Each structure stands twice: as C-alpha cells, then as structure tokens.
CSV table of C-alpha atoms in Angstrom, one decimal:
chain,number,residue,atom,x,y,z
A,5,MET,CA,39.3,-45.9,-112.8
A,6,SER,CA,36.4,-43.7,-113.2
A,7,ARG,CA,35.2,-41.5,-110.1
A,8,VAL,CA,31.7,-40.9,-109.6
A,9,ALA,CA,30.7,-38.1,-107.6
A,10,LEU,CA,28.1,-38.0,-105.1
A,11,ALA,CA,25.8,-35.3,-104.4
A,12,VAL,CA,25.0,-34.8,-100.9
A,13,THR,CA,21.5,-32.7,-99.8
A,14,VAL,CA,21.8,-31.5,-96.2
A,15,LEU,CA,18.1,-30.4,-94.5
A,16,VAL,CA,18.4,-27.8,-92.5
A,17,ALA,CA,15.0,-27.5,-90.0
A,18,ALA,CA,13.9,-24.1,-89.1
A,19,CYS,CA,14.4,-23.7,-85.5
A,20,VAL,CA,11.2,-21.8,-84.3
A,21,LEU,CA,11.4,-19.7,-80.6
A,22,PRO,CA,8.2,-19.7,-78.4
A,23,ALA,CA,6.8,-16.3,-78.8
A,24,ARG,CA,7.5,-14.3,-75.6
A,25,ALA,CA,4.4,-13.9,-73.2
A,26,ALA,CA,2.2,-11.1,-73.8
A,27,LEU,CA,1.7,-10.2,-70.1
A,28,ASP,CA,3.9,-10.5,-67.4
A,29,CYS,CA,2.5,-9.9,-63.9
A,30,GLN,CA,5.1,-8.2,-61.7
A,31,PRO,CA,5.5,-9.3,-57.9
A,32,PHE,CA,4.3,-6.4,-55.8
A,33,THR,CA,5.0,-5.9,-52.0
A,34,ALA,CA,5.3,-2.6,-49.9
A,35,THR,CA,6.0,-1.8,-46.5
A,36,LEU,CA,4.2,0.6,-44.9
A,37,ALA,CA,6.2,3.4,-42.6
A,38,GLN,CA,4.8,6.4,-40.3
A,39,GLY,CA,5.4,9.8,-42.2
A,40,SER,CA,5.2,8.1,-45.6
A,41,ALA,CA,2.3,9.0,-48.1
A,42,GLY,CA,-0.4,7.1,-46.7
A,43,GLY,CA,1.4,6.6,-43.5
A,44,CYS,CA,0.2,3.0,-41.6
A,45,THR,CA,-2.9,3.0,-43.4
A,46,SER,CA,-2.2,2.6,-46.9
A,47,THR,CA,-0.2,2.6,-50.2
A,48,THR,CA,-0.7,3.1,-54.1
A,49,ALA,CA,0.2,1.0,-56.9
A,50,THR,CA,-0.1,1.8,-60.7
A,51,GLN,CA,-1.4,-0.9,-63.2
A,52,ALA,CA,2.0,-0.4,-64.7
A,53,GLN,CA,3.7,-1.5,-61.9
A,54,LEU,CA,1.5,-4.9,-61.4
A,55,VAL,CA,1.5,-5.8,-65.1
A,56,ILE,CA,3.9,-5.2,-67.8
A,57,ALA,CA,2.6,-5.8,-71.4
A,58,THR,CA,4.5,-6.8,-74.7
A,59,ASN,CA,4.6,-7.6,-78.1
A,60,GLY,CA,1.9,-5.1,-79.1
A,61,THR,CA,-0.6,-6.1,-76.6
A,62,THR,CA,-2.4,-4.1,-74.1
A,63,VAL,CA,-4.1,-4.8,-70.4
A,64,THR,CA,-7.4,-4.8,-70.9
A,65,THR,CA,-8.7,-5.7,-67.5
A,66,VAL,CA,-7.2,-5.9,-64.1
A,67,VAL,CA,-9.7,-8.3,-61.9
A,68,PHE,CA,-9.1,-8.8,-58.0
A,69,THR,CA,-10.2,-12.1,-56.5
A,70,GLY,CA,-10.7,-11.4,-52.5
A,71,PRO,CA,-9.9,-8.3,-50.9
A,72,GLN,CA,-11.0,-5.6,-53.4
A,73,PRO,CA,-8.5,-2.4,-53.7
A,74,THR,CA,-10.1,1.3,-53.8
A,75,SER,CA,-9.5,3.0,-56.6
A,76,GLY,CA,-6.8,6.2,-56.7
A,77,GLY,CA,-7.9,7.4,-59.8
A,78,ALA,CA,-7.5,5.8,-63.8
A,79,GLY,CA,-5.1,2.9,-63.4
A,80,VAL,CA,-4.0,3.6,-59.7
A,81,PHE,CA,-5.1,1.3,-56.6
A,82,ASP,CA,-5.3,1.7,-53.3
A,83,PHE,CA,-4.4,-0.8,-51.1
A,84,LEU,CA,-4.4,-1.3,-47.2
A,85,ALA,CA,-2.0,-2.3,-44.6
A,86,GLY,CA,-1.8,-6.2,-43.6
A,87,THR,CA,-3.6,-7.5,-46.7
A,88,ASP,CA,-2.7,-9.4,-49.9
A,89,TYR,CA,-4.6,-8.6,-53.2
A,90,ALA,CA,-4.3,-11.4,-55.5
A,91,PHE,CA,-5.1,-10.7,-59.0
A,92,THR,CA,-5.6,-11.8,-62.8
A,93,ALA,CA,-4.6,-9.3,-65.7
A,94,THR,CA,-6.2,-10.2,-69.1
A,95,GLY,CA,-4.8,-8.4,-72.2
A,96,SER,CA,-5.9,-7.7,-75.7
A,97,ASP,CA,-4.7,-10.6,-77.4
A,98,GLY,CA,-6.7,-13.0,-74.9
A,99,SER,CA,-3.4,-13.7,-72.9
A,100,THR,CA,-3.7,-13.9,-69.4
A,101,CYS,CA,-1.3,-13.8,-65.9
A,102,SER,CA,-1.7,-13.6,-62.3
A,103,GLY,CA,-0.1,-12.1,-59.3
A,104,THR,CA,-0.7,-10.7,-55.8
A,105,ALA,CA,0.1,-7.4,-54.1
A,106,ILE,CA,1.6,-8.0,-50.6
A,107,ILE,CA,1.4,-5.0,-48.1
A,108,THR,CA,2.9,-5.1,-44.8
A,109,PRO,CA,1.7,-3.3,-41.9
A,110,CYS,CA,3.8,-0.8,-39.6
A,111,THR,CA,5.5,-1.8,-36.8
A,112,PRO,CA,2.8,-0.8,-33.8
A,113,VAL,CA,3.9,1.8,-31.3
A,114,CYS,CA,2.6,1.2,-27.9
A,115,LYS,CA,2.1,4.1,-24.9
A,116,ASP,CA,3.0,3.8,-21.2
A,117,ILE,CA,0.3,3.7,-19.3
A,118,THR,CA,-0.5,5.2,-15.9
A,119,VAL,CA,-4.0,4.5,-14.2
A,120,SER,CA,-5.0,4.7,-10.4
A,121,VAL,CA,-7.5,2.2,-8.6
A,122,THR,CA,-9.4,2.2,-5.6
A,123,ALA,CA,-10.2,-0.6,-3.5
A,124,THR,CA,-14.5,-0.5,-2.6
A,125,SER,CA,-14.5,-3.6,-0.4
A,126,PRO,CA,-12.2,-5.9,1.7
A,127,SER,CA,-9.6,-7.5,-0.8
A,128,SER,CA,-10.9,-5.9,-4.2
A,129,ALA,CA,-9.0,-6.9,-7.2
A,130,CYS,CA,-8.2,-3.6,-8.0
A,131,THR,CA,-7.4,-4.2,-11.7
A,132,VAL,CA,-7.7,-2.5,-14.7
A,133,SER,CA,-8.7,-4.1,-18.5
A,134,ILE,CA,-6.2,-2.9,-21.1
A,135,GLY,CA,-6.7,-3.8,-24.7
A,136,ALA,CA,-10.4,-4.6,-25.0
A,137,ASN,CA,-10.4,-2.0,-27.9
A,138,ILE,CA,-7.2,-1.8,-29.9
A,139,PHE,CA,-7.9,1.1,-31.2
A,140,ASP,CA,-9.1,2.9,-27.7
A,141,THR,CA,-7.4,6.6,-27.9
A,142,SER,CA,-8.5,7.1,-24.4
A,143,ALA,CA,-5.5,7.6,-21.6
A,144,ASN,CA,-5.8,3.7,-21.1
A,145,GLY,CA,-5.5,3.2,-25.0
A,146,PHE,CA,-2.2,0.9,-25.3
A,147,PHE,CA,-1.4,1.5,-29.0
A,148,ASP,CA,-0.5,4.9,-30.7
A,149,THR,CA,-3.3,4.2,-33.2
A,150,ALA,CA,-2.1,5.8,-36.1
A,151,SER,CA,0.6,3.0,-36.2
A,152,LEU,CA,-1.9,0.4,-36.8
A,153,GLY,CA,-3.7,1.6,-40.2
A,154,SER,CA,-7.7,0.6,-39.8
A,155,THR,CA,-7.0,-3.1,-41.0
A,156,ALA,CA,-5.6,-4.4,-37.5
A,157,THR,CA,-8.1,-7.3,-36.3
A,158,THR,CA,-6.8,-8.4,-32.9
A,159,ALA,CA,-4.0,-8.2,-30.3
A,160,VAL,CA,-1.8,-10.2,-27.9
A,161,LEU,CA,-0.5,-8.7,-24.8
A,162,THR,CA,2.3,-9.6,-22.0
A,163,ALA,CA,0.1,-10.7,-19.4
A,164,PRO,CA,1.2,-10.0,-15.6
A,165,ASN,CA,2.5,-13.7,-15.7
A,166,GLY,CA,5.2,-12.7,-18.2
A,167,THR,CA,3.1,-14.7,-21.1
A,168,SER,CA,1.4,-13.3,-24.0
A,169,LEU,CA,-1.9,-13.7,-24.5
A,170,PRO,CA,-5.1,-12.5,-26.4
A,171,ALA,CA,-6.3,-8.7,-25.3
A,172,PRO,CA,-7.8,-7.9,-23.3
A,173,GLN,CA,-5.5,-8.5,-20.0
A,174,SER,CA,-6.0,-7.1,-16.5
A,175,TYR,CA,-3.4,-5.6,-14.6
A,176,GLY,CA,-3.2,-5.0,-11.0
A,177,PRO,CA,-1.3,-2.6,-8.7
A,178,GLY,CA,2.1,-2.7,-9.8
A,179,SER,CA,4.5,-2.1,-12.9
A,180,PHE,CA,4.8,-4.2,-15.9
A,181,SER,CA,6.7,-4.4,-19.0
A,182,VAL,CA,4.1,-5.1,-22.1
A,183,GLN,CA,4.6,-5.8,-25.8
A,184,GLY,CA,1.8,-5.9,-28.1
A,185,GLN,CA,1.5,-8.2,-31.2
A,186,VAL,CA,-1.2,-7.1,-33.8
A,187,GLN,CA,-2.9,-9.3,-36.4
A,188,TYR,CA,-3.9,-8.7,-39.6
A,189,PRO,CA,-6.2,-10.0,-42.1
A,190,ASN,CA,-3.3,-11.7,-44.1
A,191,GLY,CA,-2.3,-13.3,-41.2
A,192,LEU,CA,0.7,-11.0,-40.8
A,193,SER,CA,1.3,-10.1,-37.1
A,194,GLU,CA,3.8,-7.1,-35.9
A,195,LYS,CA,5.3,-6.6,-32.3
A,196,SER,CA,5.9,-3.5,-30.9
A,197,THR,CA,8.7,-2.5,-28.4
A,198,ALA,CA,7.6,-2.8,-24.5
A,199,CYS,CA,6.0,-0.2,-22.8
A,200,THR,CA,5.4,0.2,-19.2
A,201,ILE,CA,2.0,0.0,-17.5
A,202,THR,CA,1.6,1.1,-13.9
A,203,VAL,CA,-1.3,0.6,-11.7
A,204,LEU,CA,-1.5,2.5,-8.8
A,205,ASP,CA,-3.3,2.3,-5.6
A,206,ASP,CA,-5.0,5.0,-4.7
A,207,THR,CA,-7.1,3.1,-2.0
A,208,ALA,CA,-7.0,5.3,1.7
A,209,TYR,CA,-6.0,2.3,4.0
A,210,THR,CA,-7.5,2.3,7.6
A,211,LEU,CA,-4.8,0.7,10.0
A,212,PRO,CA,-6.1,-2.1,12.3
A,213,SER,CA,-6.3,-2.2,15.6
A,214,LEU,CA,-3.4,-3.5,17.9
A,215,SER,CA,-3.6,-7.1,19.1
A,216,ASN,CA,-4.0,-8.0,22.7
A,217,THR,CA,-1.0,-10.2,22.4
A,218,THR,CA,2.2,-8.7,24.0
A,219,CYS,CA,4.1,-11.5,25.5
A,220,PHE,CA,6.5,-13.9,23.1
A,221,PHE,CA,8.8,-16.5,23.6
A,222,LEU,CA,11.3,-18.8,21.2
A,223,ASN,CA,10.0,-22.2,21.4
A,224,THR,CA,13.1,-23.7,20.3
A,225,THR,CA,16.7,-23.9,21.4
A,226,LYS,CA,18.1,-24.6,17.8
A,227,PHE,CA,17.6,-21.2,16.7
A,228,THR,CA,19.6,-17.9,17.5
A,229,ASN,CA,16.9,-15.5,16.4
A,230,ILE,CA,13.2,-14.6,16.9
A,231,ASP,CA,10.5,-13.8,14.4
A,232,ILE,CA,7.4,-12.5,15.2
A,233,PRO,CA,4.5,-12.5,12.5
A,234,VAL,CA,3.2,-8.9,12.2
A,235,SER,CA,-0.2,-10.6,12.2
A,236,LEU,CA,0.1,-11.4,16.1
A,237,LEU,CA,0.7,-7.5,16.6
A,238,ALA,CA,-2.1,-6.5,14.8
A,239,GLY,CA,-5.1,-7.6,13.0
A,240,ALA,CA,-6.2,-6.9,9.4
A,241,LEU,CA,-6.2,-3.8,7.5
A,242,GLY,CA,-9.7,-2.3,8.2
A,243,GLY,CA,-12.1,-1.1,5.8
A,244,ALA,CA,-11.5,-1.4,1.7
A,245,SER,CA,-8.3,-2.7,0.4
A,246,CYS,CA,-6.8,-3.9,-2.6
A,247,LYS,CA,-6.0,-7.6,-2.6
A,248,GLY,CA,-1.9,-8.0,-1.9
A,249,SER,CA,-2.0,-5.1,0.4
A,250,GLY,CA,-1.6,-5.3,4.3
A,251,VAL,CA,0.5,-4.4,7.4
A,252,VAL,CA,4.3,-4.4,7.6
A,253,ALA,CA,6.7,-3.2,10.5
A,254,ILE,CA,8.6,-0.4,9.4
A,255,ALA,CA,10.7,0.5,13.0
A,256,CYS,CA,11.6,-1.6,15.7
A,257,THR,CA,13.5,-0.6,18.7
A,258,PRO,CA,16.2,-1.0,20.2
A,259,GLU,CA,17.7,-1.0,16.8
A,260,PHE,CA,21.2,-0.6,15.9
A,261,LYS,CA,21.6,1.2,12.8
A,262,ASN,CA,24.2,-1.4,11.9
A,263,LYS,CA,22.4,-4.2,10.0
A,264,SER,CA,25.0,-6.8,10.6
A,265,ARG,CA,23.8,-9.7,12.4
A,266,LYS,CA,26.4,-9.4,15.1
A,267,ARG,CA,25.5,-6.2,16.5
A,268,ARG,CA,21.5,-6.0,15.7
A,269,LEU,CA,18.8,-6.3,17.9
A,270,CYS,CA,15.7,-6.0,16.3
A,271,LEU,CA,14.8,-5.7,12.6
A,272,PRO,CA,11.8,-4.8,10.8
A,273,SER,CA,10.1,-6.5,8.0
A,274,PHE,CA,10.3,-3.0,5.6
A,275,ILE,CA,13.5,-1.1,5.4
A,276,ALA,CA,12.8,2.4,4.0
A,277,GLY,CA,14.3,3.1,0.5
A,278,ASN,CA,14.5,-0.7,-0.3
A,279,PRO,CA,12.2,-0.9,-3.3
A,280,THR,CA,11.5,-4.2,-2.3
A,281,ARG,CA,8.5,-5.0,-1.6
A,282,PRO,CA,8.0,-7.5,1.3
A,283,THR,CA,6.6,-11.0,1.3
A,284,GLN,CA,3.4,-11.2,3.1
A,285,PRO,CA,2.9,-12.2,6.0
A,286,SER,CA,6.0,-10.0,7.0
A,287,SER,CA,7.6,-9.9,10.9
A,288,VAL,CA,10.1,-8.7,13.2
A,289,ASP,CA,13.2,-10.4,13.6
A,290,LEU,CA,15.0,-10.2,16.9
A,291,LEU,CA,18.7,-11.7,17.3
A,292,LYS,CA,18.3,-13.4,21.1
A,293,LYS,CA,22.1,-13.1,21.9
A,294,ASN,CA,21.8,-9.1,21.7
A,295,PHE,CA,18.9,-9.1,24.2
A,296,GLN,CA,19.8,-6.5,26.5
A,297,LYS,CA,17.4,-8.0,29.3
A,298,ASN,CA,14.9,-11.1,29.8
A,299,PRO,CA,12.3,-10.3,28.8
A,300,GLN,CA,13.2,-7.7,26.4
A,301,PRO,CA,11.0,-4.9,26.3
A,302,ILE,CA,10.5,-3.6,22.2
A,303,VAL,CA,8.4,-0.9,20.5
A,304,VAL,CA,7.3,-2.0,16.8
A,305,THR,CA,5.9,0.8,14.3
A,306,LEU,CA,3.5,-0.3,12.2
A,307,SER,CA,1.9,0.6,8.8
A,308,ALA,CA,-0.4,-0.2,6.0
A,309,ILE,CA,1.1,-0.7,2.5
A,310,SER,CA,-0.3,-1.1,-0.6
A,311,ALA,CA,-0.5,-3.8,-3.1
A,312,ASN,CA,1.9,-2.2,-5.1
A,313,GLY,CA,4.3,-1.7,-2.0
A,314,VAL,CA,4.0,1.8,-1.1
A,315,LEU,CA,3.1,2.3,2.3
A,316,THR,CA,0.2,4.8,3.1
A,317,GLY,CA,-1.7,5.9,5.8
A,318,ALA,CA,-0.7,6.5,9.4
A,319,ASN,CA,1.6,4.7,11.8
A,320,ILE,CA,0.7,2.9,15.1
A,321,THR,CA,3.0,2.0,17.7
A,322,THR,CA,2.6,-1.7,19.8
A,323,ASN,CA,2.7,-1.0,23.5
A,324,GLY,CA,3.9,-3.1,26.2
A,325,VAL,CA,5.7,-6.0,23.8
A,326,ARG,CA,8.2,-8.3,25.5
A,327,VAL,CA,10.0,-11.1,24.4
A,328,PHE,CA,11.7,-13.6,26.1
A,329,ARG,CA,14.6,-15.7,25.3
A,330,GLY,CA,13.3,-18.9,25.5
A,331,LYS,CA,9.9,-20.6,27.3
A,332,PRO,CA,9.4,-18.5,30.7
A,333,SER,CA,7.7,-19.8,33.9
A,334,LYS,CA,4.5,-21.4,34.0
A,335,LYS,CA,2.7,-18.5,35.6
A,336,VAL,CA,4.2,-16.4,32.8
A,337,LEU,CA,2.6,-19.0,30.4
A,338,ALA,CA,-0.5,-19.3,32.3
A,339,ALA,CA,-0.8,-15.4,31.0
A,340,GLY,CA,-1.2,-16.2,27.5
A,341,CYS,CA,2.9,-15.6,26.7
A,342,THR,CA,3.0,-17.0,22.7
A,343,PRO,CA,5.4,-19.0,21.4
A,344,VAL,CA,7.1,-18.1,18.0
A,345,PHE,CA,9.7,-19.7,15.7
A,346,ASN,CA,12.2,-18.7,13.7
A,347,ARG,CA,11.0,-18.6,10.1
A,348,ILE,CA,13.9,-17.3,7.9
C-alpha cells in the first residue's frame, strides 16, 4: 500500500496594531491656597502639563473655548480661581484631543465684625447690612478678600434666623454666628468657617415716667404668686429706641437673697449677672404666702434695657406701690386698685 504525502500550507495573517494617538490631553486640576504662588487668585500650567505629543508629532495649537487664560510666557497659561478652561489641542499631523483645566478656589476666610447702631426714632430697626459687596475691605467687610481671588461672584450668609440666604443680610442688636458661602463662575461654592457679627446698641435711652397705678391685687385664688407687669408700673421708653428695647425691673424690695421659692417675697425680672435677656414684657414676681402684711408695700427699681439685653441709662424707683393678697374691699377697688394675674 503506497503512502501519499500531503502538503499543508498554513497562511498566517499579519496582525496590525492600531497606532498610538499622537496627542494625549491630560486632565489638569489645581486647588489654590493662601501663601502659595499666585495665592487665591491664580495658578499656572505649561503646555506640556496639558498635552503630551508622541510618535514624532508636535503640538501646533492649543485653543481654549469659553473662559480664556492669560499668557504667562511661551507655552505657559495663567488660570483664575473657580474657573473651568476647556481646550482643544492640534498636532502637526492633524490629530486632536480635548481636555479641561479645573481650578478650585481657596476656602474663604471670614472676619469677626463689631459695629454700633444708634436709634433715631421710636422703635428704630437699628440694623446693619453685611455682604452687599463681598470684596468690601472696610471694617464691615465680612470676608478676607485675599482669600476670594478675583472671580468670586456672589455669596450666601447665615441670616439672623439661622438659615443660609443670599447676601446682603441685615443684623440687629445682638451677636450672630455667621458662615459665608461664595459662588464662582464654574459653579463651585466654597464655605468659610463661622465668624461672629456683633451689633451693639449705643442709643442713649430716656427712662419713662412712672405710672399713676400704685395699687394691685391678685384676682384669683388658684395661684400662690403674683406677677405685676412692668408696663403697669411705668410707660414705654421715651425718645428714640431700637426695636426690641424696653424697661425691666432690676430690683424689688423686700427681696430675699436666697432665690428659693420658699423664702423669697419679691423677685425682679432681670437678675444681675444672668446672661439671658428677659422676654418682654417683663414683670415683678411676688410670692403671696411670704407677705409680711396685707397690703404688702414694695419698691421696684426699673431700668432701660437695650435690644441686645444690656442695661443702659439711669434707674428709677417706684413710690407707694402696695399689693393685696386677694380682692380688696369695695372702697379700695373704687380708689382704682388694679387686678393682676399669675403669668409664670
């Protein structure tokens, strides 16, 4: 049996690899910081940081669409804070690539502000506006402008009610913890730490005249203590005043130094050294079971209190005030004795 030799021809196809792109646009990001080159205003990048050319190709043009950088020299670009720079590079062989340089701004730095206001009419608003110009360099400027760069657009501030609202915001007498958040052209927003805005009421208050009402009685048997509103002892503040200011009782005699309800008789609405501002209208609180006589004579010292809870101006004291434990005789009532109630 003869054998036949078979010839087998194997064809191997050549494997052609795709050519590597001649241009490769690199993602470029930078976060600015105070104290660095360019500070919070700008940073630089070279053409070589944006585009890598291979296979013998050279970069012929880099064209920016949208915001345009300034030139920092041959092949060097200056980029501003809070801006995105989209670009397209073209190579000597006609190849192209696209990329974006993203510049993150500094964290804004705020300043503590203390400003004084003075009332010009009764119940004046006595407010100060902060943040109308975020680049304000005056004593009322909220931001350290060096931390903003030059491209910051708008800001929101912590309003007096605690919410974040567009600047400017108005602040009345008091102390407020405020954060600022600054917007930039590329949509980024950066938030500052909290700073304090303090508004002082410098109004020279005129104390009111004392009321002609000097007789009071508790018009109920359900309660053991009596509250006499300060508004029944004196009128409103005279002259110009800031909204929220008023009159408070700062002393009342006879008064026990021990503030236990078992041992006191008369307690004023404002306690010296207590940082809590009294809620208007304030009152004098008396514990009727500790009355030493009926009616009980009391002397109340009154003072003006500013809208930020600071006692101001001279004091006045009542004269001839007496308080009955309960409803007095018809004769006393006819003389104009005023009923009061427990409000605490």
